[in-house]
Coordinates of C-alpha atoms and ligand atoms in Angstrom, one line a residue:
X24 CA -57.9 -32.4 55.9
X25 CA -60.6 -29.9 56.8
X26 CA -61.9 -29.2 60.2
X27 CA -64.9 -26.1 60.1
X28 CA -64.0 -25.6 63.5
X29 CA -64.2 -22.1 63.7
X30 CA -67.1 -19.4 62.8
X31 CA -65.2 -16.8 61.6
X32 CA -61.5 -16.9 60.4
X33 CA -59.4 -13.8 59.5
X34 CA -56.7 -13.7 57.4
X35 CA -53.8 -11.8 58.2
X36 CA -51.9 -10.3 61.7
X37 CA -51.3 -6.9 60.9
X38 CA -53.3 -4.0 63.1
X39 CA -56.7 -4.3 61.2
X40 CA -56.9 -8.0 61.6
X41 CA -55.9 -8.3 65.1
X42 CA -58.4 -5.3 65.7
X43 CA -61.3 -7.7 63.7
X44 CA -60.4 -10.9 66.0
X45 CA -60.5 -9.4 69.2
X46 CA -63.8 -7.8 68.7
X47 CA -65.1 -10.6 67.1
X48 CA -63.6 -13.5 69.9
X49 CA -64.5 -10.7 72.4
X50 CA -68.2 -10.8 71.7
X51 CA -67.8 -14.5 71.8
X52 CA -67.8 -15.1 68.1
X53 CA -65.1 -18.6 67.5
X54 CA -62.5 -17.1 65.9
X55 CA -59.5 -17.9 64.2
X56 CA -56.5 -15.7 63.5
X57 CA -53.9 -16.7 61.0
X58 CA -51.0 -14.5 61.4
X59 CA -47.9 -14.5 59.4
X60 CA -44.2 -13.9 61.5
X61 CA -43.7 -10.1 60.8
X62 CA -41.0 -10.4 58.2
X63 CA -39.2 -6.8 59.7
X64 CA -39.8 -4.6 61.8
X65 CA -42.3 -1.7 61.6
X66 CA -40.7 2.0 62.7
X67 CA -43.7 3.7 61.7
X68 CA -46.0 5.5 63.6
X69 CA -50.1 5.9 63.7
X70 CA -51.9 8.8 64.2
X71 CA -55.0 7.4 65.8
X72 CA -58.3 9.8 65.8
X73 CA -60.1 9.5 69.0
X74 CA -63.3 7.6 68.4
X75 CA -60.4 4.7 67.3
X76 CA -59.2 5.0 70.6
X77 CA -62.6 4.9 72.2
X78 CA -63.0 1.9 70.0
X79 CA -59.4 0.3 71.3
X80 CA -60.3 1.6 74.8
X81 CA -63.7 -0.9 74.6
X82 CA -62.0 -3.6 73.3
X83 CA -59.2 -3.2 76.6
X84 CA -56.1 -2.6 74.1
X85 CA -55.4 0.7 74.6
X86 CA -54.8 0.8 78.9
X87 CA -51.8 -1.7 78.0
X88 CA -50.2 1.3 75.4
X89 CA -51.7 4.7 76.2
X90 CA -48.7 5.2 78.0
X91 CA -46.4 5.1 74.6
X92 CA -48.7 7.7 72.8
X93 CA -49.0 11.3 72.7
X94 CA -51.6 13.7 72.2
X95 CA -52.1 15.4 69.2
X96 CA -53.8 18.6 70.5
X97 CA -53.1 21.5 67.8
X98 CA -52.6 20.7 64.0
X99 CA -50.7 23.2 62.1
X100 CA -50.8 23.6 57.7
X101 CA -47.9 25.6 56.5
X102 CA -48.2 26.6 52.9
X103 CA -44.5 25.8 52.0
X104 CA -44.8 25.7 47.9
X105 CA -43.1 28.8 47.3
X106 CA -45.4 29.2 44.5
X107 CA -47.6 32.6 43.2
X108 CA -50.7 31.7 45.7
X109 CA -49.5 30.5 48.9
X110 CA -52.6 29.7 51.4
X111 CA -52.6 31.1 54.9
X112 CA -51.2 29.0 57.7
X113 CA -54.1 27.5 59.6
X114 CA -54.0 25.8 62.9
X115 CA -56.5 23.7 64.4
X116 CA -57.0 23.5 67.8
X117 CA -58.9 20.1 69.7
X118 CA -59.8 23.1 72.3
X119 CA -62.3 24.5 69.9
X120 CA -64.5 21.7 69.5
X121 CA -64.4 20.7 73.3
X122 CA -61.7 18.3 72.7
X123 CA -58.7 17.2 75.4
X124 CA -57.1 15.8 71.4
X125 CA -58.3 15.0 68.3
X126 CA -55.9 12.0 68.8
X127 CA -52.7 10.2 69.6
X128 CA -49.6 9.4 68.1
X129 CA -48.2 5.9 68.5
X130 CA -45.0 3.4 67.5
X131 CA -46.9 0.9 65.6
X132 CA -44.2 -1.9 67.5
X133 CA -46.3 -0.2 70.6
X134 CA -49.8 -0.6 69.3
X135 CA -48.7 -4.5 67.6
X136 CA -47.7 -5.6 70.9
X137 CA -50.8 -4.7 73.1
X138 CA -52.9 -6.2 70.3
X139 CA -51.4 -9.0 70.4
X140 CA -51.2 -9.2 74.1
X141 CA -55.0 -8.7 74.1
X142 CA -55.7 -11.2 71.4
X143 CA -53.5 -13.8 73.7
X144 CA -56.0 -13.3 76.5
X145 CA -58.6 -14.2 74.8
X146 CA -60.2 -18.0 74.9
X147 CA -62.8 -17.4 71.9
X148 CA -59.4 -16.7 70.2
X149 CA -57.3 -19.6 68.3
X150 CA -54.3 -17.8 66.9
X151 CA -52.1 -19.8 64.1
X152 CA -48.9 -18.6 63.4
X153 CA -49.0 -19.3 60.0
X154 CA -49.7 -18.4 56.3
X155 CA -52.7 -18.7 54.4
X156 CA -51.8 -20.9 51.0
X157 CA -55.0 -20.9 49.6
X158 CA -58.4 -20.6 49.5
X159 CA -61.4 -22.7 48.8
X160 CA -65.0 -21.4 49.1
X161 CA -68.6 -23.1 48.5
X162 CA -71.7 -22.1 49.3
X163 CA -71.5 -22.9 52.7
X164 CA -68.4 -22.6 53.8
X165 CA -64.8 -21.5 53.1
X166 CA -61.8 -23.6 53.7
X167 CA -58.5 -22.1 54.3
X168 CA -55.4 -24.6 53.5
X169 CA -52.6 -23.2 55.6
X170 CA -48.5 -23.5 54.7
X171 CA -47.5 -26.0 57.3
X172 CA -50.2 -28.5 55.8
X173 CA -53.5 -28.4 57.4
X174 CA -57.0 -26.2 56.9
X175 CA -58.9 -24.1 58.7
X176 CA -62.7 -23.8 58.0
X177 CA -64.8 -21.2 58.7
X178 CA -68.5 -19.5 57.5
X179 CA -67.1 -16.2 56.8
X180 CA -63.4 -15.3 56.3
X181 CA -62.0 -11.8 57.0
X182 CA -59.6 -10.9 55.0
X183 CA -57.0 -8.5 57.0
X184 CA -54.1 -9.7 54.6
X185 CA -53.1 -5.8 53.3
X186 CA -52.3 -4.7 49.9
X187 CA -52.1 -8.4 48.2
X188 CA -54.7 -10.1 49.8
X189 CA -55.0 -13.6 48.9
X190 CA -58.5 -13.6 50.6
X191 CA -59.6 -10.5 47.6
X192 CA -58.3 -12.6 45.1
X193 CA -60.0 -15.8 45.9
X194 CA -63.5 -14.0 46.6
X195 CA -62.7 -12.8 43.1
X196 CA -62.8 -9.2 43.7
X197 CA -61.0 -6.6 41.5
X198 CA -59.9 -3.3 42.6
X199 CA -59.2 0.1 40.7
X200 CA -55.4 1.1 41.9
X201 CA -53.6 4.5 40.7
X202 CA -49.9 4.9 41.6
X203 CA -48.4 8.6 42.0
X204 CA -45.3 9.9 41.4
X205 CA -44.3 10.1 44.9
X206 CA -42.9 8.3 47.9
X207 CA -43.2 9.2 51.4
X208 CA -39.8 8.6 53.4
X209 CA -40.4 8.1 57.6
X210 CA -38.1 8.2 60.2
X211 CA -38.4 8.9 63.6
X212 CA -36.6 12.2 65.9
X213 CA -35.2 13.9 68.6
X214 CA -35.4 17.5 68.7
X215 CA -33.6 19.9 70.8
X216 CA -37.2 22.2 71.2
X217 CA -40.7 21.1 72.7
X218 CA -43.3 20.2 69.9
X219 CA -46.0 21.3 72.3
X220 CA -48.5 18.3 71.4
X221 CA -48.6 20.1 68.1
X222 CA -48.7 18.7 64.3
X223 CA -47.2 20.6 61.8
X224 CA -47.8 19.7 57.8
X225 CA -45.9 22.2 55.8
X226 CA -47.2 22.1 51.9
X227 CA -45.0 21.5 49.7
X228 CA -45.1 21.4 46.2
X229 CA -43.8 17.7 46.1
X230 CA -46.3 16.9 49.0
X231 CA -46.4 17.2 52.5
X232 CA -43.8 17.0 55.0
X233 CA -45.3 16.3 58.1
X234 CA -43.6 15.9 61.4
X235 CA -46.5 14.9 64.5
X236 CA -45.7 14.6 67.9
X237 CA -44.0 11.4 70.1
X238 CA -43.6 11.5 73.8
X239 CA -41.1 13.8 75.0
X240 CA -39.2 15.9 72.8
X241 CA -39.6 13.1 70.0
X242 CA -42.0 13.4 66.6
X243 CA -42.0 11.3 63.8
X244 CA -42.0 12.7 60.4
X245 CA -43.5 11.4 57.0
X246 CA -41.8 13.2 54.2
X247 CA -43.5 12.8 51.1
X248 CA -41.3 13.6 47.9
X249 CA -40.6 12.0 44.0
X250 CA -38.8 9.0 44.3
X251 CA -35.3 9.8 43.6
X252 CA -35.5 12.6 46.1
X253 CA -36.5 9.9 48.6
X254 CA -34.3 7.5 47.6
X255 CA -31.5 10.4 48.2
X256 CA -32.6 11.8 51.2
X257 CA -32.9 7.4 52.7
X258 CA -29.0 7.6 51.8
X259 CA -27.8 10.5 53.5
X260 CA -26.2 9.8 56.9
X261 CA -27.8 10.6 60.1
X262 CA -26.0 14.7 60.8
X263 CA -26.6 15.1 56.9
X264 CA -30.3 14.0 57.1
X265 CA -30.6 15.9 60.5
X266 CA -29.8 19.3 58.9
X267 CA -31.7 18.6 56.0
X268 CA -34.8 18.4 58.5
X269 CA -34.1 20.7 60.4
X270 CA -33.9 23.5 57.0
X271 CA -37.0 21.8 55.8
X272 CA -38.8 22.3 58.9
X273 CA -37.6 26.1 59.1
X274 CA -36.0 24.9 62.9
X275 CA -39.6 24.8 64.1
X276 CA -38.6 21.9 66.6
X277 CA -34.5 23.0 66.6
X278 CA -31.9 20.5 66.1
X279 CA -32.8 17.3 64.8
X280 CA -31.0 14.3 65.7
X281 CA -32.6 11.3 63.5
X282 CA -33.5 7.7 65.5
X283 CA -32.3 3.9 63.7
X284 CA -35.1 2.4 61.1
X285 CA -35.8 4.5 57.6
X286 CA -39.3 3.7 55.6
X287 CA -40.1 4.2 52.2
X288 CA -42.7 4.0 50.9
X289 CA -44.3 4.4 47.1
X290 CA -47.6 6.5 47.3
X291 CA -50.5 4.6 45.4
X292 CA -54.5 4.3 45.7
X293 CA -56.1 0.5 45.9
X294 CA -59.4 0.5 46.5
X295 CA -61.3 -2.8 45.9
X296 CA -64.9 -2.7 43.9
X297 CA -66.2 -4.6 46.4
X298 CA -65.3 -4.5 50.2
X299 CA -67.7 -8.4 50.3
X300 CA -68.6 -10.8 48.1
X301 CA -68.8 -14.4 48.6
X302 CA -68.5 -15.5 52.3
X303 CA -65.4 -12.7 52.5
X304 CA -65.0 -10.0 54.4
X305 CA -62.3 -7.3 53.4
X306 CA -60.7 -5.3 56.1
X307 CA -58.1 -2.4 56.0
X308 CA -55.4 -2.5 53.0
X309 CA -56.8 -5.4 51.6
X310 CA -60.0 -2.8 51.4
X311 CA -58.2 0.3 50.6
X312 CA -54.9 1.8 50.4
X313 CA -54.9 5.4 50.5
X314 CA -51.2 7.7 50.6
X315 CA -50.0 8.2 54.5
X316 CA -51.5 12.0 54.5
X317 CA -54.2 13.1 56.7
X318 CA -53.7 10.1 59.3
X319 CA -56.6 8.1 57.4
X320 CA -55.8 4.7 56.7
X321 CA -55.6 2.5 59.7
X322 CA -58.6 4.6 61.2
X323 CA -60.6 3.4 58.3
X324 CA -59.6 0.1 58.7
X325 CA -60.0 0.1 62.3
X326 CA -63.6 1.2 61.6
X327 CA -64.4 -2.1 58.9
X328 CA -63.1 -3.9 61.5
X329 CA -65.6 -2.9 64.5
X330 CA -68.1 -2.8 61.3
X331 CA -67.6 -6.4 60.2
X332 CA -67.6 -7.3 63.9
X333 CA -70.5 -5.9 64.9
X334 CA -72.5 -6.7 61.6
X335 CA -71.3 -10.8 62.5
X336 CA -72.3 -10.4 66.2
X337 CA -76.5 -9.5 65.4
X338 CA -76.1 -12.0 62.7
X339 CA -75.4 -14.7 65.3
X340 CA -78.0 -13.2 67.9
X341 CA -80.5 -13.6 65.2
X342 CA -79.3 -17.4 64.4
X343 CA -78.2 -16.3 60.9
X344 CA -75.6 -17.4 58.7
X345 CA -72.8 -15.0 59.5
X346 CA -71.4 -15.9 56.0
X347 CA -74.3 -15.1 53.9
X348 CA -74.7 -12.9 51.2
X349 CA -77.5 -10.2 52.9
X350 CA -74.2 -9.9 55.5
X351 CA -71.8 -9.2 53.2
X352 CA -74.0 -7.0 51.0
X353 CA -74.7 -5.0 54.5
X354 CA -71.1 -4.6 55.1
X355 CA -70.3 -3.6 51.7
X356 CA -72.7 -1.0 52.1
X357 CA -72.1 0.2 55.4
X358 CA -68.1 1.1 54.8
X359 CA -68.5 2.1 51.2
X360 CA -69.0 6.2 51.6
X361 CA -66.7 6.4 54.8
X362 CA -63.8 4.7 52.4
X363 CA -64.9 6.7 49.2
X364 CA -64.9 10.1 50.6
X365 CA -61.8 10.0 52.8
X366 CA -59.9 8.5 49.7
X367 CA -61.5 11.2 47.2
X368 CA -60.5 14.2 49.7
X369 CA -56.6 12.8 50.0
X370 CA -56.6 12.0 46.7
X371 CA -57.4 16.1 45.9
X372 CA -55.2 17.2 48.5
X373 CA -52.3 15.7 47.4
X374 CA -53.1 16.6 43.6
X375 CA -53.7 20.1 44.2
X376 CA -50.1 20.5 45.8
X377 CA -48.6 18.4 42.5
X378 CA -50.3 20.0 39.9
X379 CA -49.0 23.9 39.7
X380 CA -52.1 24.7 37.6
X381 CA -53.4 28.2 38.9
X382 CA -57.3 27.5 39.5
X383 CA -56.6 24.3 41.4
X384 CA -54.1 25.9 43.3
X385 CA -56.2 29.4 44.1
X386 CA -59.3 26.9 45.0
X387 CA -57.2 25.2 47.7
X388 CA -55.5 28.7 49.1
X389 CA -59.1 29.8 49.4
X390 CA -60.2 26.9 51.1
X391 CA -57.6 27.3 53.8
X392 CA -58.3 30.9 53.9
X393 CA -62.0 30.0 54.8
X394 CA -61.1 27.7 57.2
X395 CA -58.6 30.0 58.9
X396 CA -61.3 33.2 59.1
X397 CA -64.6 31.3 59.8
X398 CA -64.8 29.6 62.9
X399 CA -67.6 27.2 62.4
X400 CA -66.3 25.8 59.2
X401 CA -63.0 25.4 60.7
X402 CA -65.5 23.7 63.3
X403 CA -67.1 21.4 61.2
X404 CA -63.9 20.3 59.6
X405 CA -61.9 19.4 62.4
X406 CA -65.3 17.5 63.5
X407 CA -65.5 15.0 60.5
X408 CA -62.1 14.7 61.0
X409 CA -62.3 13.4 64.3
X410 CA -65.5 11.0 63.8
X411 CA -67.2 11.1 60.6
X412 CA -71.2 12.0 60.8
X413 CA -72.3 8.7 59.5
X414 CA -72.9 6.6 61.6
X415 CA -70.0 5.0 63.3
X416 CA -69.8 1.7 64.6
X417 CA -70.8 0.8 68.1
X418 CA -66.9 0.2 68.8
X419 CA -66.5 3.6 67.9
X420 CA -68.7 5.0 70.3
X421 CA -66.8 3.0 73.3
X422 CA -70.5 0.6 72.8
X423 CA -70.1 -3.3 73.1
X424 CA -70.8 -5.4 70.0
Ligands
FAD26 C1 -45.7 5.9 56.0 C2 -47.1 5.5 56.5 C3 -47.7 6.2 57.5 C4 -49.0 6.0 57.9 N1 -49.5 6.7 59.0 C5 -50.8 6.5 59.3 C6 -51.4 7.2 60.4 O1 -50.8 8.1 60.9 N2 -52.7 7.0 60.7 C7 -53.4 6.0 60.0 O2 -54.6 5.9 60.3 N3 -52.8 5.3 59.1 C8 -51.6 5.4 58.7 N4 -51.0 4.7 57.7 C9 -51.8 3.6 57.2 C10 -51.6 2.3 58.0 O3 -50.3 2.0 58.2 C11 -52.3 1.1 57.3 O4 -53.6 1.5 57.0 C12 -52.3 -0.1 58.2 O5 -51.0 -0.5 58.4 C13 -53.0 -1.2 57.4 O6 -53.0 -2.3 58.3 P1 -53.6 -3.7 57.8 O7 -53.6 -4.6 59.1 O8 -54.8 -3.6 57.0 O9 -52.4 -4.2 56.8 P2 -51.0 -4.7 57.1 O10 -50.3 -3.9 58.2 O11 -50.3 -4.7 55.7 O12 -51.1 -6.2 57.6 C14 -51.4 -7.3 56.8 C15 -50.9 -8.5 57.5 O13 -51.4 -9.7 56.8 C16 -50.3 -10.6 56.7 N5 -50.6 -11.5 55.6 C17 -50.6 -11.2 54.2 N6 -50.9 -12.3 53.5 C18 -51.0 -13.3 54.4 C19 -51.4 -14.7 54.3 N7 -51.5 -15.2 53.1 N8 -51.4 -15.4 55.4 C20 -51.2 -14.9 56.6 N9 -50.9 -13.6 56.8 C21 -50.8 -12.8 55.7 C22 -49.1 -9.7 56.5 O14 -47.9 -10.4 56.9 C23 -49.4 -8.6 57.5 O15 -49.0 -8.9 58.8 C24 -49.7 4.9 57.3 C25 -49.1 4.2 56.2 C26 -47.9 4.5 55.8 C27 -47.3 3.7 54.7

């Protein structure tokens, strides 16, 4: 039984997809969200840039949760590899570019609930708590049977379903993945010192440890390490993981007293040869999974969402099919170098702190070095990091779809 009752369906609940039906049902596009029951909850936090603020800002999320986020207004790198070449430490500050913050912190439960708050609001918006079973597509449409029994179709499915998306595999779309030897362990903190809206990422030679700033005297850290280190360090109780922080972290923040709800996670690349291809739309980790350094991932997919949107919203203004192949070619496209370069510059990063080979390691040491003596490359840097110079989406620029 198949009703196409909606223009636009997207697959999946998570932060990209609720991002992509809110903008979409927002500009007045029929949308349907099929969201699966989170299956635990999510202790992690974001790191949000500011035009993905802007963009949250324009689609009235972020008044409901600004008040759980902090701002990230210095970022500190600490060489901590103990190796021959160490880098200089270099600190970035948002001051020097005319910036209030390059960003915020937030609890993803924090950012999850004013989505979803939002995305009740909306009329345009038809949210089934379900999951998507399968998928059928045709030339003219795309039929998505759910697991309670009936289908949903659509013209153009979005596929926000992360790092397995069913919506890839039925569009037939195959992705290059690479895992690495490490896993990054997070936990939330209390610390007995003031972070002073201040990230620090010390360097290690196992990857970075990273601890960025929550309101009050709280920061989250992501600890990136190999596997059995992580798997140790998970185990440990809270005074014994407390100390170990606090060593790692040279007391920069004072006594640590660790908060409920351990992650871990395996580090690994995913990126799909195709973000589109036949009446589907990929969106966030379903796109492209890239390791949690650098704060890159859901401000990538936060951008293919306000992408996809805004590419669908001048399709319909034109009368065009906003399933068709010109759209999803465009949308390909438009998010392919954004993706690419931001995964080929972690990807680097993290390899040059694994890999004790000298000329990789001098090469990064010297680009730090540069970036700590001239200003305006130090400049420039903390400028693409903040919005990239291609051209971002409306969203992005706090414009309506
Ligand atoms: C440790 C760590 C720290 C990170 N820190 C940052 C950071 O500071 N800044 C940053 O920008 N990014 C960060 N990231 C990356 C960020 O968390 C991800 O990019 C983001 O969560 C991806 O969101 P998503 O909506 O694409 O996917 P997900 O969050 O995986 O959501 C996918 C959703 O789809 C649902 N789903 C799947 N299949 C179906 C189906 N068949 N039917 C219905 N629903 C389905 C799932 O249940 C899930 O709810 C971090 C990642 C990690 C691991």
């Amino acid at each position: 039984m198949s009703s196409p009752s909606v223009e636009v369906v997207v697959v999946g609940g998570g932060p990209v997809g609720l991002t992509a039906a809110i903008a979409l049902a927002g500009a007045g596009v029929e949308t349907a969200l099929i969201a699966r029951p989170a299956r635990a909850p999510d202790h992690r936090t974001t790191a949000l840039v500011q035009t993905s603020i802007t963009a949250l800002d324009a689609l009235g999320v972020w008044p409901s949760c600004r008040g759980d986020a902090a701002p990230l207004r210095v970022m500190r790198i600490v060489d901590d590899s103990a190796r021959l070449l160490r880098a200089p430490q270099v600190q970035f500050a948002a001051s020097e570019i005319g910036l209030d913050a390059f960003g915020c912190n937030i609890e993803n439960r924090f950012l999850l609930a004013a989505l979803e708050a939002r995305a009740r609001a909306l009329p345009s918006l038809r949210l089934v708590e379900d999951e998507a079973r399968t998928i059928a597509i045709t030339d003219g449409d795309i039929t998505v049977e759910l697991a309670s029994g009936p289908a949903l179709g659509a013209r153009l499915a979005v596929g926000a379903d992360g790092a397995r998306s069913l919506c890839r595999q039925a569009a037939g779309i195959a992705t290059d993945a690479r895992s690495y030897p490490q896993t990054a362990l997070t936990l939330n903190l209390g610390h007995g010192r003031q972070h002073r809206d201040t990230t620090t990422e010390f360097h290690t030679s196992r990857g970075p440890f990273t601890l960025v700033p929550l309101p009050g005297r709280r920061s989250s850290l992501v600890l990136v390490t190999s596997p059995a280190e992580a798997a140790r360090l998970a185990g440990l109780d809270d005074a014994e993981i407390g100390r170990e922080i606090e060593r790692r972290s040279h007391s920069i923040l004072g006594k640590i007293a660790p908060e409920p709800g351990r992650g871990v996670f395996p580090l690994a690349i995913e990126t799909a040869r195709r973000f589109a291809a036949r009446r589907v739309a990929l969106v966030g980790e379903a796109a492209h999974v890239i390791p949690p350094i650098g704060a890159q991932g859901l401000n990538l997919g936060l951008r293919d969402a306000a992408a996809i949107g805004e590419l669908v919203v001048a399709a319909r203004r034109d009368g065009r099919d906003v399933g068709a192949s010109d759209l999803t070619d465009r949308y390909d496209g438009t998010r392919r170098a954004d993706v690419m370069s931001r995964t080929l510059a972690i990807d680097l990063l993290n390899r040059s702190l694994l890999w004790g080979f000298l000329p990789l390691q001098s090469a990064r040491g010297f680009g730090l070095f540069l970036m700590e003596r001239i200003g305006p490359l130090r400049r420039a840097m903390m400028r693409e990091g903040v919005a990239p110079a291609a051209a971002p989406p409306r969203l992005m620029r706090g414009e309506p779809l």
